[in-house]
Amino acid sequence: MMERTGLVTFGGNPMTLVGTEVKVGDDAPDVEVVDNDMQPVKLSTYKGKIAIVTSVASLDTDVCDVETRKFNQEVGELGDDVVVLTISMDLPFAQKRWCGAAGVETVKTFSDHRTAAFGEAWGVLIKELRLLARAVFVVDREGDIRYVEVLGEVGDEPDYDAALKAAKELL
């Protein structure tokens, strides 16, 4: 499996990303993740929609919490053609509990804890921690990557406006 260094830090410490870098113009890798009810879901289920796909280290951390709540609020204004899929290594039970406590109903959360297939296929698996790096991808209705932001520091917030703009332009 391909490894890339010098791209991401966690708390200022350099980390290694495992997997192939996903770029604008690429086909979105179709992998299986687990939903909050422990059911397998393929990302291709959302083909035909504009998908904002976010990867976060853990919903139970401050920045991941803020980011997911922000996208939950913003995507509601974009209509039914846009979905937000947030993927982490959190267990599905923890994701379900967090969503309930946070009142997050629009964003769909998925777990990559079983196989790390998403992390590897999308190039955001942190080797040293087996967590996902913070990243935002926008995928068009045909399944092509149209926007990518991989944060240099896992603790930083993404550029919400740029990601939302990229999604709106596809409507």
Tab-separated table of C-alpha atoms in Angstrom:
chain	number	residue	atom	x	y	z
A	1	MET	CA	0.000	0.000	0.000
A	2	MET	CA	1.288	3.437	-0.942
A	3	GLU	CA	2.513	5.678	1.889
A	4	ARG	CA	2.879	9.460	1.768
A	5	THR	CA	4.697	11.614	4.299
A	6	GLY	CA	5.032	15.351	4.908
A	7	LEU	CA	1.355	16.123	4.203
A	8	VAL	CA	-0.371	15.872	7.569
A	9	THR	CA	0.400	16.524	11.198
A	10	PHE	CA	-1.540	15.527	14.298
A	11	GLY	CA	-0.920	17.880	17.203
A	12	GLY	CA	2.080	19.175	15.278
A	13	ASN	CA	3.617	15.704	14.894
A	14	PRO	CA	4.272	14.470	11.326
A	15	MET	CA	2.091	11.542	10.256
A	16	THR	CA	2.088	9.062	7.359
A	17	LEU	CA	-0.950	8.793	5.095
A	18	VAL	CA	-1.684	5.335	3.708
A	19	GLY	CA	-3.394	4.912	0.348
A	20	THR	CA	-3.535	6.615	-2.999
A	21	GLU	CA	-4.066	10.361	-3.149
A	22	VAL	CA	-7.501	11.233	-4.512
A	23	LYS	CA	-7.451	14.176	-6.927
A	24	VAL	CA	-9.987	16.383	-8.671
A	25	GLY	CA	-11.163	14.552	-11.797
A	26	ASP	CA	-10.720	11.069	-10.315
A	27	ASP	CA	-13.604	8.657	-9.967
A	28	ALA	CA	-14.681	8.575	-6.319
A	29	PRO	CA	-13.506	5.247	-4.904
A	30	ASP	CA	-16.492	3.041	-4.102
A	31	VAL	CA	-15.930	1.332	-0.787
A	32	GLU	CA	-18.087	-0.234	1.876
A	33	VAL	CA	-18.474	1.437	5.260
A	34	VAL	CA	-20.813	0.699	8.177
A	35	ASP	CA	-23.844	2.807	9.072
A	36	ASN	CA	-25.073	3.626	12.591
A	37	ASP	CA	-27.190	0.453	12.626
A	38	MET	CA	-24.161	-1.763	11.853
A	39	GLN	CA	-25.279	-2.290	8.245
A	40	PRO	CA	-22.808	-2.209	5.345
A	41	VAL	CA	-23.283	0.670	2.901
A	42	LYS	CA	-21.447	1.258	-0.363
A	43	LEU	CA	-20.656	4.886	-1.153
A	44	SER	CA	-22.070	4.339	-4.665
A	45	THR	CA	-25.497	4.262	-2.986
A	46	TYR	CA	-25.320	8.065	-3.205
A	47	LYS	CA	-24.501	8.248	-6.922
A	48	GLY	CA	-26.935	10.648	-8.552
A	49	LYS	CA	-26.591	13.061	-5.629
A	50	ILE	CA	-23.960	15.696	-4.991
A	51	ALA	CA	-21.994	14.372	-2.033
A	52	ILE	CA	-19.841	16.311	0.387
A	53	VAL	CA	-17.685	13.535	1.841
A	54	THR	CA	-15.797	14.423	5.008
A	55	SER	CA	-13.319	12.327	6.935
A	56	VAL	CA	-12.677	13.133	10.569
A	57	ALA	CA	-10.529	11.628	13.328
A	58	SER	CA	-13.404	11.256	15.817
A	59	LEU	CA	-16.804	12.867	16.273
A	60	ASP	CA	-16.006	13.041	19.999
A	61	THR	CA	-13.313	15.690	19.485
A	62	ASP	CA	-13.957	19.424	19.469
A	63	VAL	CA	-13.078	20.280	15.861
A	64	CYS	CA	-14.809	17.213	14.395
A	65	ASP	CA	-17.897	18.074	16.448
A	66	VAL	CA	-17.909	21.701	15.227
A	67	GLU	CA	-17.294	20.666	11.602
A	68	THR	CA	-20.038	18.059	11.507
A	69	ARG	CA	-22.575	20.385	13.154
A	70	LYS	CA	-21.661	23.169	10.692
A	71	PHE	CA	-22.138	20.918	7.638
A	72	ASN	CA	-25.381	19.577	9.167
A	73	GLN	CA	-26.691	23.139	9.422
A	74	GLU	CA	-25.472	24.332	6.008
A	75	VAL	CA	-26.487	21.344	3.893
A	76	GLY	CA	-30.083	21.622	5.007
A	77	GLU	CA	-30.262	24.833	2.989
A	78	LEU	CA	-29.005	23.156	-0.213
A	79	GLY	CA	-31.951	20.827	-0.757
A	80	ASP	CA	-32.351	17.107	-1.270
A	81	ASP	CA	-29.837	16.847	-4.126
A	82	VAL	CA	-26.905	17.335	-1.732
A	83	VAL	CA	-25.832	14.849	0.959
A	84	VAL	CA	-23.063	15.047	3.533
A	85	LEU	CA	-21.351	11.772	4.391
A	86	THR	CA	-19.011	11.948	7.387
A	87	ILE	CA	-16.694	9.008	7.884
A	88	SER	CA	-14.543	8.226	10.918
A	89	MET	CA	-13.045	5.257	12.733
A	90	ASP	CA	-15.548	5.718	15.563
A	91	LEU	CA	-17.679	2.683	16.298
A	92	PRO	CA	-21.213	2.896	14.871
A	93	PHE	CA	-22.643	2.891	18.418
A	94	ALA	CA	-20.605	5.977	19.302
A	95	GLN	CA	-21.612	7.713	16.072
A	96	LYS	CA	-25.289	7.036	16.705
A	97	ARG	CA	-25.021	8.294	20.298
A	98	TRP	CA	-23.130	11.416	19.188
A	99	CYS	CA	-25.632	12.226	16.421
A	100	GLY	CA	-28.520	11.876	18.870
A	101	ALA	CA	-26.856	14.059	21.496
A	102	ALA	CA	-25.805	16.681	18.907
A	103	GLY	CA	-29.148	16.725	17.100
A	104	VAL	CA	-27.405	15.887	13.823
A	105	GLU	CA	-29.973	14.457	11.429
A	106	THR	CA	-28.954	15.696	7.990
A	107	VAL	CA	-25.337	14.497	7.935
A	108	LYS	CA	-25.020	10.745	7.520
A	109	THR	CA	-22.217	9.252	9.627
A	110	PHE	CA	-20.396	6.062	8.712
A	111	SER	CA	-17.698	3.995	10.355
A	112	ASP	CA	-14.543	2.731	8.639
A	113	HIS	CA	-13.423	0.843	11.760
A	114	ARG	CA	-13.716	-2.682	10.339
A	115	THR	CA	-11.407	-2.594	7.343
A	116	ALA	CA	-10.135	0.988	6.893
A	117	ALA	CA	-11.195	0.552	3.237
A	118	PHE	CA	-12.315	4.180	2.963
A	119	GLY	CA	-9.135	5.524	4.555
A	120	GLU	CA	-6.929	3.518	2.199
A	121	ALA	CA	-8.973	4.061	-0.986
A	122	TRP	CA	-9.318	7.815	-0.396
A	123	GLY	CA	-5.714	8.215	0.868
A	124	VAL	CA	-6.567	9.618	4.305
A	125	LEU	CA	-5.683	6.759	6.686
A	126	ILE	CA	-3.118	7.875	9.282
A	127	LYS	CA	-0.752	4.930	9.644
A	128	GLU	CA	0.529	5.770	13.119
A	129	LEU	CA	-2.912	6.246	14.713
A	130	ARG	CA	-5.312	4.208	12.528
A	131	LEU	CA	-7.492	7.301	12.390
A	132	LEU	CA	-8.613	9.303	9.376
A	133	ALA	CA	-7.040	12.628	8.475
A	134	ARG	CA	-9.390	15.605	8.226
A	135	ALA	CA	-10.428	16.021	4.611
A	136	VAL	CA	-13.364	17.282	2.561
A	137	PHE	CA	-14.249	15.980	-0.891
A	138	VAL	CA	-17.096	17.036	-3.167
A	139	VAL	CA	-18.364	14.356	-5.530
A	140	ASP	CA	-20.665	15.148	-8.457
A	141	ARG	CA	-23.769	13.197	-9.483
A	142	GLU	CA	-21.718	10.953	-11.812
A	143	GLY	CA	-19.278	9.986	-9.051
A	144	ASP	CA	-16.371	12.215	-10.058
A	145	ILE	CA	-14.277	14.106	-7.502
A	146	ARG	CA	-14.759	17.844	-8.043
A	147	TYR	CA	-13.141	19.326	-4.911
A	148	VAL	CA	-10.479	18.113	-2.465
A	149	GLU	CA	-9.139	19.623	0.741
A	150	VAL	CA	-6.849	17.554	2.957
A	151	LEU	CA	-6.001	19.599	6.041
A	152	GLY	CA	-2.293	19.887	6.850
A	153	GLU	CA	-3.063	19.746	10.575
A	154	VAL	CA	-5.766	17.322	11.677
A	155	GLY	CA	-6.869	19.799	14.372
A	156	ASP	CA	-7.661	22.592	11.880
A	157	GLU	CA	-11.142	23.306	10.515
A	158	PRO	CA	-11.771	22.981	6.771
A	159	ASP	CA	-12.682	25.801	4.401
A	160	TYR	CA	-16.457	25.386	4.710
A	161	ASP	CA	-17.224	28.159	2.219
A	162	ALA	CA	-15.044	26.646	-0.516
A	163	ALA	CA	-16.548	23.166	-0.087
A	164	LEU	CA	-20.113	24.500	-0.026
A	165	LYS	CA	-19.394	26.683	-3.066
A	166	ALA	CA	-18.068	23.638	-4.961
A	167	ALA	CA	-21.248	21.718	-4.091
A	168	LYS	CA	-23.567	24.620	-5.017
A	169	GLU	CA	-21.884	24.976	-8.406
A	170	LEU	CA	-22.960	21.405	-9.201
A	171	LEU	CA	-26.656	22.043	-8.501
